[in-house]
Amino acid sequence: MSQAAPLDEAAPALSLAAAGADGLPVWPAHAPLRRPPADADTVTLLARALGARIRPHLTAARIAPATLPGCDGLRLFLLNDDFPHDALSPDEMNWALNEPSYWMFCWASGLAQARQILAQPELVRGRTVLDFGTGSGVVAIAAALAGAAHVVACDIDPVSLESTAANAVLNGVHLDLSGDFFDLDERFDVLFAADVLYDPANRGLLPAFLDRADQVWLADSRVKGLTAPDYAKTDTVLSETRPDLNEFDEFRHVNIYHGQRSGISGHAC
């Protein structure tokens, strides 16, 4: 069984990031939000390092950079398009169900939020942004590309944060990383969260989001009619998961919700 290489050892670009106490990449303080995108050698090394996270469990899996449609050239390291989803062994199926690697997909709701940000950069330009449940980091990266002043990508999955760091290098942006929303001391201008309400227990996070940020944007393909104080549905948009999972059409319709603290004015378009 191959052993995954730490990303800061796997690629020169991540020598910018020292390993933190928990083994996660930590960017230097006050790093610029934009830097040159990764070169071809770095892309190869990053893809190899991320692939090593899943190949012991999914033998036919590969990780490669993919350009997202409608996102102004934004790229992510994702699972190969030709991965045989319907030919998993029992062990592979068990691993996929019990240790889901959400980071190797760009889910429809995250893609919808990235498109929203890139189409309306005024939502984040010059602002501090938190991407909750970042997964691949697509929303955080879109915010950085759109001119946010400071972006934090938060996820409880350490490998998700590794993937996010790699995807930030791929796109030439800087992100700060956090593994615990409740450990963050900073207040944010805007918080984004995609596909986090599928578990009803997570509805309790909605007040906490507004305690931490003036504006909250939610995207969810599975929650059709959210009713919560200070939140309102603003739109339903068509999107898709990459690579394609052949999901039901209903999951391609992503609902957009806007939350706002009382007394705060902002964009709700």
PDB file of C-alpha atoms in Angstrom:
ATOM      1  CA  MET A   1       0.000   0.000   0.000  1.00  0.00           C
ATOM      2  CA  SER A   2       1.471   3.348  -1.035  1.00  0.00           C
ATOM      3  CA  GLN A   3       1.790   6.108   1.531  1.00  0.00           C
ATOM      4  CA  ALA A   4       0.604   9.622   0.749  1.00  0.00           C
ATOM      5  CA  ALA A   5       3.275  12.266   0.451  1.00  0.00           C
ATOM      6  CA  PRO A   6       2.684  15.464   2.428  1.00  0.00           C
ATOM      7  CA  LEU A   7       1.875  18.225  -0.022  1.00  0.00           C
ATOM      8  CA  ASP A   8       4.589  20.544   1.284  1.00  0.00           C
ATOM      9  CA  GLU A   9       7.136  17.844   0.418  1.00  0.00           C
ATOM     10  CA  ALA A  10       5.491  16.847  -2.861  1.00  0.00           C
ATOM     11  CA  ALA A  11       5.711  20.181  -4.651  1.00  0.00           C
ATOM     12  CA  PRO A  12       8.066  23.165  -4.615  1.00  0.00           C
ATOM     13  CA  ALA A  13       5.096  25.544  -4.698  1.00  0.00           C
ATOM     14  CA  LEU A  14       4.015  24.347  -1.272  1.00  0.00           C
ATOM     15  CA  SER A  15       7.410  25.037   0.203  1.00  0.00           C
ATOM     16  CA  LEU A  16       5.723  28.411   0.749  1.00  0.00           C
ATOM     17  CA  ALA A  17       3.710  26.600   3.394  1.00  0.00           C
ATOM     18  CA  ALA A  18       5.325  25.093   6.447  1.00  0.00           C
ATOM     19  CA  ALA A  19       3.681  22.067   8.065  1.00  0.00           C
ATOM     20  CA  GLY A  20       1.595  23.160  11.034  1.00  0.00           C
ATOM     21  CA  ALA A  21       1.343  21.335  14.328  1.00  0.00           C
ATOM     22  CA  ASP A  22      -1.505  19.256  12.955  1.00  0.00           C
ATOM     23  CA  GLY A  23       0.361  18.452   9.740  1.00  0.00           C
ATOM     24  CA  LEU A  24      -1.733  20.808   7.590  1.00  0.00           C
ATOM     25  CA  PRO A  25      -0.199  23.417   5.300  1.00  0.00           C
ATOM     26  CA  VAL A  26      -0.020  26.863   6.901  1.00  0.00           C
ATOM     27  CA  TRP A  27       0.530  29.854   4.669  1.00  0.00           C
ATOM     28  CA  PRO A  28       2.845  32.658   5.805  1.00  0.00           C
ATOM     29  CA  ALA A  29       1.088  35.633   7.362  1.00  0.00           C
ATOM     30  CA  HIS A  30       0.219  38.551   5.059  1.00  0.00           C
ATOM     31  CA  ALA A  31       0.983  36.567   1.893  1.00  0.00           C
ATOM     32  CA  PRO A  32      -0.388  38.297  -1.237  1.00  0.00           C
ATOM     33  CA  LEU A  33      -3.747  36.993  -2.487  1.00  0.00           C
ATOM     34  CA  ARG A  34      -2.439  36.526  -6.033  1.00  0.00           C
ATOM     35  CA  ARG A  35       0.746  34.785  -7.171  1.00  0.00           C
ATOM     36  CA  PRO A  36       1.736  33.045 -10.422  1.00  0.00           C
ATOM     37  CA  PRO A  37      -0.268  29.851 -11.102  1.00  0.00           C
ATOM     38  CA  ALA A  38       1.545  26.529 -10.751  1.00  0.00           C
ATOM     39  CA  ASP A  39       3.866  25.467 -13.552  1.00  0.00           C
ATOM     40  CA  ALA A  40       3.534  22.095 -15.309  1.00  0.00           C
ATOM     41  CA  ASP A  41       6.008  20.266 -13.046  1.00  0.00           C
ATOM     42  CA  THR A  42       4.275  21.519  -9.909  1.00  0.00           C
ATOM     43  CA  VAL A  43       0.860  20.513 -11.277  1.00  0.00           C
ATOM     44  CA  THR A  44       2.161  16.981 -11.886  1.00  0.00           C
ATOM     45  CA  LEU A  45       3.565  16.718  -8.368  1.00  0.00           C
ATOM     46  CA  LEU A  46       0.419  18.048  -6.724  1.00  0.00           C
ATOM     47  CA  ALA A  47      -1.811  15.685  -8.712  1.00  0.00           C
ATOM     48  CA  ARG A  48       0.419  12.763  -7.735  1.00  0.00           C
ATOM     49  CA  ALA A  49       0.306  13.716  -4.049  1.00  0.00           C
ATOM     50  CA  LEU A  50      -3.480  14.043  -3.997  1.00  0.00           C
ATOM     51  CA  GLY A  51      -3.887  10.848  -5.986  1.00  0.00           C
ATOM     52  CA  ALA A  52      -1.877   9.015  -3.348  1.00  0.00           C
ATOM     53  CA  ARG A  53      -4.650   9.865  -0.870  1.00  0.00           C
ATOM     54  CA  ILE A  54      -7.200   7.778  -2.737  1.00  0.00           C
ATOM     55  CA  ARG A  55      -5.373   5.166  -4.838  1.00  0.00           C
ATOM     56  CA  PRO A  56      -4.941   2.703  -1.933  1.00  0.00           C
ATOM     57  CA  HIS A  57      -8.746   2.660  -1.714  1.00  0.00           C
ATOM     58  CA  LEU A  58      -9.889   3.270  -5.314  1.00  0.00           C
ATOM     59  CA  THR A  59      -7.449   1.514  -7.601  1.00  0.00           C
ATOM     60  CA  ALA A  60      -8.752   3.008 -10.873  1.00  0.00           C
ATOM     61  CA  ALA A  61      -8.826   6.567  -9.558  1.00  0.00           C
ATOM     62  CA  ARG A  62      -6.643   9.374 -10.862  1.00  0.00           C
ATOM     63  CA  ILE A  63      -6.515  13.020  -9.880  1.00  0.00           C
ATOM     64  CA  ALA A  64      -5.944  15.569 -12.625  1.00  0.00           C
ATOM     65  CA  PRO A  65      -6.579  19.296 -13.152  1.00  0.00           C
ATOM     66  CA  ALA A  66      -9.890  20.147 -14.805  1.00  0.00           C
ATOM     67  CA  THR A  67     -11.165  23.521 -16.013  1.00  0.00           C
ATOM     68  CA  LEU A  68     -14.608  24.358 -14.667  1.00  0.00           C
ATOM     69  CA  PRO A  69     -17.227  25.595 -17.138  1.00  0.00           C
ATOM     70  CA  GLY A  70     -18.427  29.142 -16.653  1.00  0.00           C
ATOM     71  CA  CYS A  71     -15.719  30.012 -14.129  1.00  0.00           C
ATOM     72  CA  ASP A  72     -13.270  32.177 -16.091  1.00  0.00           C
ATOM     73  CA  GLY A  73     -10.584  29.491 -16.304  1.00  0.00           C
ATOM     74  CA  LEU A  74     -10.702  28.367 -12.648  1.00  0.00           C
ATOM     75  CA  ARG A  75      -9.195  24.870 -12.390  1.00  0.00           C
ATOM     76  CA  LEU A  76      -9.400  22.155  -9.736  1.00  0.00           C
ATOM     77  CA  PHE A  77      -7.705  18.843  -9.086  1.00  0.00           C
ATOM     78  CA  LEU A  78     -10.608  16.399  -9.522  1.00  0.00           C
ATOM     79  CA  LEU A  79     -11.323  12.703  -9.959  1.00  0.00           C
ATOM     80  CA  ASN A  80     -10.856  11.478 -13.527  1.00  0.00           C
ATOM     81  CA  ASP A  81     -13.960  11.727 -15.733  1.00  0.00           C
ATOM     82  CA  ASP A  82     -13.715   8.088 -16.824  1.00  0.00           C
ATOM     83  CA  PHE A  83     -13.638   6.639 -13.313  1.00  0.00           C
ATOM     84  CA  PRO A  84     -15.856   3.482 -13.338  1.00  0.00           C
ATOM     85  CA  HIS A  85     -18.419   4.409 -10.654  1.00  0.00           C
ATOM     86  CA  ASP A  86     -20.485   1.293 -11.359  1.00  0.00           C
ATOM     87  CA  ALA A  87     -17.597  -1.197 -11.062  1.00  0.00           C
ATOM     88  CA  LEU A  88     -16.412  -0.747  -7.484  1.00  0.00           C
ATOM     89  CA  SER A  89     -15.343  -3.745  -5.454  1.00  0.00           C
ATOM     90  CA  PRO A  90     -17.094  -4.301  -2.094  1.00  0.00           C
ATOM     91  CA  ASP A  91     -14.049  -2.898  -0.273  1.00  0.00           C
ATOM     92  CA  GLU A  92     -13.959   0.158  -2.542  1.00  0.00           C
ATOM     93  CA  MET A  93     -17.685   0.736  -2.074  1.00  0.00           C
ATOM     94  CA  ASN A  94     -17.336   0.449   1.691  1.00  0.00           C
ATOM     95  CA  TRP A  95     -14.505   2.986   1.729  1.00  0.00           C
ATOM     96  CA  ALA A  96     -16.376   5.398  -0.543  1.00  0.00           C
ATOM     97  CA  LEU A  97     -19.454   5.275   1.695  1.00  0.00           C
ATOM     98  CA  ASN A  98     -17.638   5.515   5.016  1.00  0.00           C
ATOM     99  CA  GLU A  99     -14.748   7.822   4.116  1.00  0.00           C
ATOM    100  CA  PRO A 100     -16.201  10.055   1.393  1.00  0.00           C
ATOM    101  CA  SER A 101     -13.580  12.233  -0.279  1.00  0.00           C
ATOM    102  CA  TYR A 102     -15.818  15.168  -1.097  1.00  0.00           C
ATOM    103  CA  TRP A 103     -12.803  17.211  -2.198  1.00  0.00           C
ATOM    104  CA  MET A 104     -12.278  15.190  -5.394  1.00  0.00           C
ATOM    105  CA  PHE A 105     -15.575  16.468  -6.845  1.00  0.00           C
ATOM    106  CA  CYS A 106     -16.788  19.954  -7.609  1.00  0.00           C
ATOM    107  CA  TRP A 107     -20.365  19.656  -6.417  1.00  0.00           C
ATOM    108  CA  ALA A 108     -23.177  21.463  -8.185  1.00  0.00           C
ATOM    109  CA  SER A 109     -23.868  23.850  -5.307  1.00  0.00           C
ATOM    110  CA  GLY A 110     -20.213  24.837  -4.935  1.00  0.00           C
ATOM    111  CA  LEU A 111     -19.938  25.374  -8.675  1.00  0.00           C
ATOM    112  CA  ALA A 112     -23.074  27.539  -8.560  1.00  0.00           C
ATOM    113  CA  GLN A 113     -21.579  29.696  -5.806  1.00  0.00           C
ATOM    114  CA  ALA A 114     -18.262  30.058  -7.636  1.00  0.00           C
ATOM    115  CA  ARG A 115     -20.131  31.220 -10.725  1.00  0.00           C
ATOM    116  CA  GLN A 116     -22.193  33.616  -8.601  1.00  0.00           C
ATOM    117  CA  ILE A 117     -19.046  35.189  -7.148  1.00  0.00           C
ATOM    118  CA  LEU A 118     -17.231  35.489 -10.464  1.00  0.00           C
ATOM    119  CA  ALA A 119     -20.322  36.988 -12.137  1.00  0.00           C
ATOM    120  CA  GLN A 120     -20.884  39.410  -9.226  1.00  0.00           C
ATOM    121  CA  PRO A 121     -17.414  40.218  -7.865  1.00  0.00           C
ATOM    122  CA  GLU A 122     -18.864  43.124  -5.877  1.00  0.00           C
ATOM    123  CA  LEU A 123     -20.166  40.486  -3.420  1.00  0.00           C
ATOM    124  CA  VAL A 124     -16.605  39.907  -2.192  1.00  0.00           C
ATOM    125  CA  ARG A 125     -14.307  42.581  -3.632  1.00  0.00           C
ATOM    126  CA  GLY A 126     -12.288  44.179  -0.847  1.00  0.00           C
ATOM    127  CA  ARG A 127     -14.071  42.093   1.788  1.00  0.00           C
ATOM    128  CA  THR A 128     -13.138  39.357   4.232  1.00  0.00           C
ATOM    129  CA  VAL A 129     -14.634  36.006   3.256  1.00  0.00           C
ATOM    130  CA  LEU A 130     -15.145  32.648   4.970  1.00  0.00           C
ATOM    131  CA  ASP A 131     -15.916  29.535   2.918  1.00  0.00           C
ATOM    132  CA  PHE A 132     -17.514  27.021   5.313  1.00  0.00           C
ATOM    133  CA  GLY A 133     -17.209  23.334   4.351  1.00  0.00           C
ATOM    134  CA  THR A 134     -14.814  24.274   1.580  1.00  0.00           C
ATOM    135  CA  GLY A 135     -14.349  20.770   0.073  1.00  0.00           C
ATOM    136  CA  SER A 136     -12.184  21.384  -2.983  1.00  0.00           C
ATOM    137  CA  GLY A 137     -11.854  25.079  -2.156  1.00  0.00           C
ATOM    138  CA  VAL A 138     -13.719  26.185  -5.282  1.00  0.00           C
ATOM    139  CA  VAL A 139     -15.761  28.926  -3.589  1.00  0.00           C
ATOM    140  CA  ALA A 140     -12.806  30.275  -1.618  1.00  0.00           C
ATOM    141  CA  ILE A 141     -10.661  30.354  -4.757  1.00  0.00           C
ATOM    142  CA  ALA A 142     -13.399  32.146  -6.712  1.00  0.00           C
ATOM    143  CA  ALA A 143     -13.580  34.758  -3.947  1.00  0.00           C
ATOM    144  CA  ALA A 144      -9.819  35.308  -4.072  1.00  0.00           C
ATOM    145  CA  LEU A 145      -9.904  35.601  -7.867  1.00  0.00           C
ATOM    146  CA  ALA A 146     -12.779  38.104  -7.606  1.00  0.00           C
ATOM    147  CA  GLY A 147     -10.747  40.440  -5.393  1.00  0.00           C
ATOM    148  CA  ALA A 148     -11.567  39.531  -1.788  1.00  0.00           C
ATOM    149  CA  ALA A 149      -9.226  41.141   0.727  1.00  0.00           C
ATOM    150  CA  HIS A 150      -8.802  37.997   2.840  1.00  0.00           C
ATOM    151  CA  VAL A 151     -10.218  34.488   2.382  1.00  0.00           C
ATOM    152  CA  VAL A 152     -10.392  31.649   4.901  1.00  0.00           C
ATOM    153  CA  ALA A 153     -11.295  28.131   3.717  1.00  0.00           C
ATOM    154  CA  CYS A 154     -12.704  25.993   6.542  1.00  0.00           C
ATOM    155  CA  ASP A 155     -13.284  22.235   6.602  1.00  0.00           C
ATOM    156  CA  ILE A 156     -13.108  19.499   9.228  1.00  0.00           C
ATOM    157  CA  ASP A 157     -11.465  17.102   6.746  1.00  0.00           C
ATOM    158  CA  PRO A 158      -7.662  17.524   6.753  1.00  0.00           C
ATOM    159  CA  VAL A 159      -7.322  16.069   3.260  1.00  0.00           C
ATOM    160  CA  SER A 160      -9.904  18.550   2.014  1.00  0.00           C
ATOM    161  CA  LEU A 161      -7.664  21.325   3.292  1.00  0.00           C
ATOM    162  CA  GLU A 162      -4.676  19.739   1.548  1.00  0.00           C
ATOM    163  CA  SER A 163      -6.704  19.652  -1.666  1.00  0.00           C
ATOM    164  CA  THR A 164      -7.754  23.269  -1.159  1.00  0.00           C
ATOM    165  CA  ALA A 165      -4.130  24.323  -0.660  1.00  0.00           C
ATOM    166  CA  ALA A 166      -3.143  22.493  -3.853  1.00  0.00           C
ATOM    167  CA  ASN A 167      -6.013  24.059  -5.785  1.00  0.00           C
ATOM    168  CA  ALA A 168      -5.015  27.505  -4.506  1.00  0.00           C
ATOM    169  CA  VAL A 169      -1.511  26.954  -5.887  1.00  0.00           C
ATOM    170  CA  LEU A 170      -3.000  25.689  -9.164  1.00  0.00           C
ATOM    171  CA  ASN A 171      -4.941  28.959  -9.553  1.00  0.00           C
ATOM    172  CA  GLY A 172      -2.280  31.294  -8.201  1.00  0.00           C
ATOM    173  CA  VAL A 173      -4.172  32.543  -5.158  1.00  0.00           C
ATOM    174  CA  HIS A 174      -3.541  32.649  -1.418  1.00  0.00           C
ATOM    175  CA  LEU A 175      -6.016  31.236   1.113  1.00  0.00           C
ATOM    176  CA  ASP A 176      -5.831  30.784   4.857  1.00  0.00           C
ATOM    177  CA  LEU A 177      -6.956  27.370   6.094  1.00  0.00           C
ATOM    178  CA  SER A 178      -8.936  26.373   9.187  1.00  0.00           C
ATOM    179  CA  GLY A 179     -10.046  23.000  10.486  1.00  0.00           C
ATOM    180  CA  ASP A 180     -12.524  24.324  13.062  1.00  0.00           C
ATOM    181  CA  PHE A 181     -15.133  27.007  12.474  1.00  0.00           C
ATOM    182  CA  PHE A 182     -15.659  27.499  16.196  1.00  0.00           C
ATOM    183  CA  ASP A 183     -11.967  28.158  16.813  1.00  0.00           C
ATOM    184  CA  LEU A 184     -11.945  31.148  14.472  1.00  0.00           C
ATOM    185  CA  ASP A 185     -11.794  34.477  16.294  1.00  0.00           C
ATOM    186  CA  GLU A 186     -12.185  36.645  13.218  1.00  0.00           C
ATOM    187  CA  ARG A 187     -15.442  38.240  12.078  1.00  0.00           C
ATOM    188  CA  PHE A 188     -16.096  38.187   8.346  1.00  0.00           C
ATOM    189  CA  ASP A 189     -17.931  40.418   5.940  1.00  0.00           C
ATOM    190  CA  VAL A 190     -19.297  37.479   3.949  1.00  0.00           C
ATOM    191  CA  LEU A 191     -19.703  33.747   4.631  1.00  0.00           C
ATOM    192  CA  PHE A 192     -20.434  31.159   1.921  1.00  0.00           C
ATOM    193  CA  ALA A 193     -21.655  27.612   2.548  1.00  0.00           C
ATOM    194  CA  ALA A 194     -22.662  25.071  -0.102  1.00  0.00           C
ATOM    195  CA  ASP A 195     -24.473  21.783   0.499  1.00  0.00           C
ATOM    196  CA  VAL A 196     -24.166  21.849   4.278  1.00  0.00           C
ATOM    197  CA  LEU A 197     -27.882  21.614   5.143  1.00  0.00           C
ATOM    198  CA  TYR A 198     -28.524  18.039   3.945  1.00  0.00           C
ATOM    199  CA  ASP A 199     -28.200  16.952   7.588  1.00  0.00           C
ATOM    200  CA  PRO A 200     -31.039  18.599   9.548  1.00  0.00           C
ATOM    201  CA  ALA A 201     -28.713  18.836  12.547  1.00  0.00           C
ATOM    202  CA  ASN A 202     -26.678  21.399  10.611  1.00  0.00           C
ATOM    203  CA  ARG A 203     -29.611  23.822  10.555  1.00  0.00           C
ATOM    204  CA  GLY A 204     -28.410  24.876  13.988  1.00  0.00           C
ATOM    205  CA  LEU A 205     -25.403  26.467  12.282  1.00  0.00           C
ATOM    206  CA  LEU A 206     -27.540  29.122  10.601  1.00  0.00           C
ATOM    207  CA  PRO A 207     -27.603  31.516  13.603  1.00  0.00           C
ATOM    208  CA  ALA A 208     -23.888  30.851  14.168  1.00  0.00           C
ATOM    209  CA  PHE A 209     -23.155  31.886  10.582  1.00  0.00           C
ATOM    210  CA  LEU A 210     -24.850  35.247  11.156  1.00  0.00           C
ATOM    211  CA  ASP A 211     -23.029  35.652  14.458  1.00  0.00           C
ATOM    212  CA  ARG A 212     -19.759  35.351  12.536  1.00  0.00           C
ATOM    213  CA  ALA A 213     -20.545  37.285   9.325  1.00  0.00           C
ATOM    214  CA  ASP A 214     -22.665  40.247   8.215  1.00  0.00           C
ATOM    215  CA  GLN A 215     -23.775  38.502   5.022  1.00  0.00           C
ATOM    216  CA  VAL A 216     -24.333  34.777   4.440  1.00  0.00           C
ATOM    217  CA  TRP A 217     -24.859  33.043   1.098  1.00  0.00           C
ATOM    218  CA  LEU A 218     -26.090  29.455   1.037  1.00  0.00           C
ATOM    219  CA  ALA A 219     -26.355  27.171  -1.975  1.00  0.00           C
ATOM    220  CA  ASP A 220     -28.125  23.837  -1.686  1.00  0.00           C
ATOM    221  CA  SER A 221     -29.534  21.416  -4.236  1.00  0.00           C
ATOM    222  CA  ARG A 222     -31.294  19.248  -1.665  1.00  0.00           C
ATOM    223  CA  VAL A 223     -33.027  21.827   0.527  1.00  0.00           C
ATOM    224  CA  LYS A 224     -35.878  23.225  -1.547  1.00  0.00           C
ATOM    225  CA  GLY A 225     -37.689  25.474   0.891  1.00  0.00           C
ATOM    226  CA  LEU A 226     -35.501  26.649   3.741  1.00  0.00           C
ATOM    227  CA  THR A 227     -37.369  28.618   6.369  1.00  0.00           C
ATOM    228  CA  ALA A 228     -35.149  30.237   8.970  1.00  0.00           C
ATOM    229  CA  PRO A 229     -35.067  33.654  10.665  1.00  0.00           C
ATOM    230  CA  ASP A 230     -33.048  36.234   8.698  1.00  0.00           C
ATOM    231  CA  TYR A 231     -32.683  33.966   5.635  1.00  0.00           C
ATOM    232  CA  ALA A 232     -34.566  34.226   2.351  1.00  0.00           C
ATOM    233  CA  LYS A 233     -34.422  32.392  -0.960  1.00  0.00           C
ATOM    234  CA  THR A 234     -33.178  34.616  -3.780  1.00  0.00           C
ATOM    235  CA  ASP A 235     -32.822  32.322  -6.791  1.00  0.00           C
ATOM    236  CA  THR A 236     -32.700  28.821  -8.244  1.00  0.00           C
ATOM    237  CA  VAL A 237     -29.934  28.166 -10.785  1.00  0.00           C
ATOM    238  CA  LEU A 238     -28.907  25.254 -12.967  1.00  0.00           C
ATOM    239  CA  SER A 239     -25.551  23.684 -12.186  1.00  0.00           C
ATOM    240  CA  GLU A 240     -23.806  20.317 -12.325  1.00  0.00           C
ATOM    241  CA  THR A 241     -21.308  18.198 -10.418  1.00  0.00           C
ATOM    242  CA  ARG A 242     -17.867  17.663 -11.946  1.00  0.00           C
ATOM    243  CA  PRO A 243     -17.004  14.957 -12.785  1.00  0.00           C
ATOM    244  CA  ASP A 244     -20.559  14.005 -13.711  1.00  0.00           C
ATOM    245  CA  LEU A 245     -22.177  11.575 -11.253  1.00  0.00           C
ATOM    246  CA  ASN A 246     -25.311  11.084 -13.361  1.00  0.00           C
ATOM    247  CA  GLU A 247     -27.375  12.619 -10.579  1.00  0.00           C
ATOM    248  CA  PHE A 248     -31.115  13.088 -10.882  1.00  0.00           C
ATOM    249  CA  ASP A 249     -32.060  16.317 -12.660  1.00  0.00           C
ATOM    250  CA  GLU A 250     -33.574  17.681  -9.452  1.00  0.00           C
ATOM    251  CA  PHE A 251     -30.082  17.906  -7.963  1.00  0.00           C
ATOM    252  CA  ARG A 252     -28.970  20.128 -10.830  1.00  0.00           C
ATOM    253  CA  HIS A 253     -31.349  22.821  -9.579  1.00  0.00           C
ATOM    254  CA  VAL A 254     -29.461  24.714  -6.872  1.00  0.00           C
ATOM    255  CA  ASN A 255     -31.341  26.975  -4.487  1.00  0.00           C
ATOM    256  CA  ILE A 256     -29.618  30.178  -3.387  1.00  0.00           C
ATOM    257  CA  TYR A 257     -30.418  31.657   0.032  1.00  0.00           C
ATOM    258  CA  HIS A 258     -29.241  34.954   1.480  1.00  0.00           C
ATOM    259  CA  GLY A 259     -28.853  35.635   5.185  1.00  0.00           C
ATOM    260  CA  GLN A 260     -28.271  39.027   6.683  1.00  0.00           C
ATOM    261  CA  ARG A 261     -27.928  40.357  10.198  1.00  0.00           C
ATOM    262  CA  SER A 262     -30.555  42.890  11.156  1.00  0.00           C
ATOM    263  CA  GLY A 263     -29.489  46.452  10.423  1.00  0.00           C
ATOM    264  CA  ILE A 264     -26.908  45.427   7.811  1.00  0.00           C
ATOM    265  CA  SER A 265     -27.455  46.407   4.188  1.00  0.00           C
ATOM    266  CA  GLY A 266     -25.862  44.451   1.349  1.00  0.00           C
ATOM    267  CA  HIS A 267     -26.239  42.793  -2.015  1.00  0.00           C
ATOM    268  CA  ALA A 268     -29.031  40.255  -2.380  1.00  0.00           C
ATOM    269  CA  CYS A 269     -29.234  39.658  -6.106  1.00  0.00           C
TER     270      CYS A 269
END
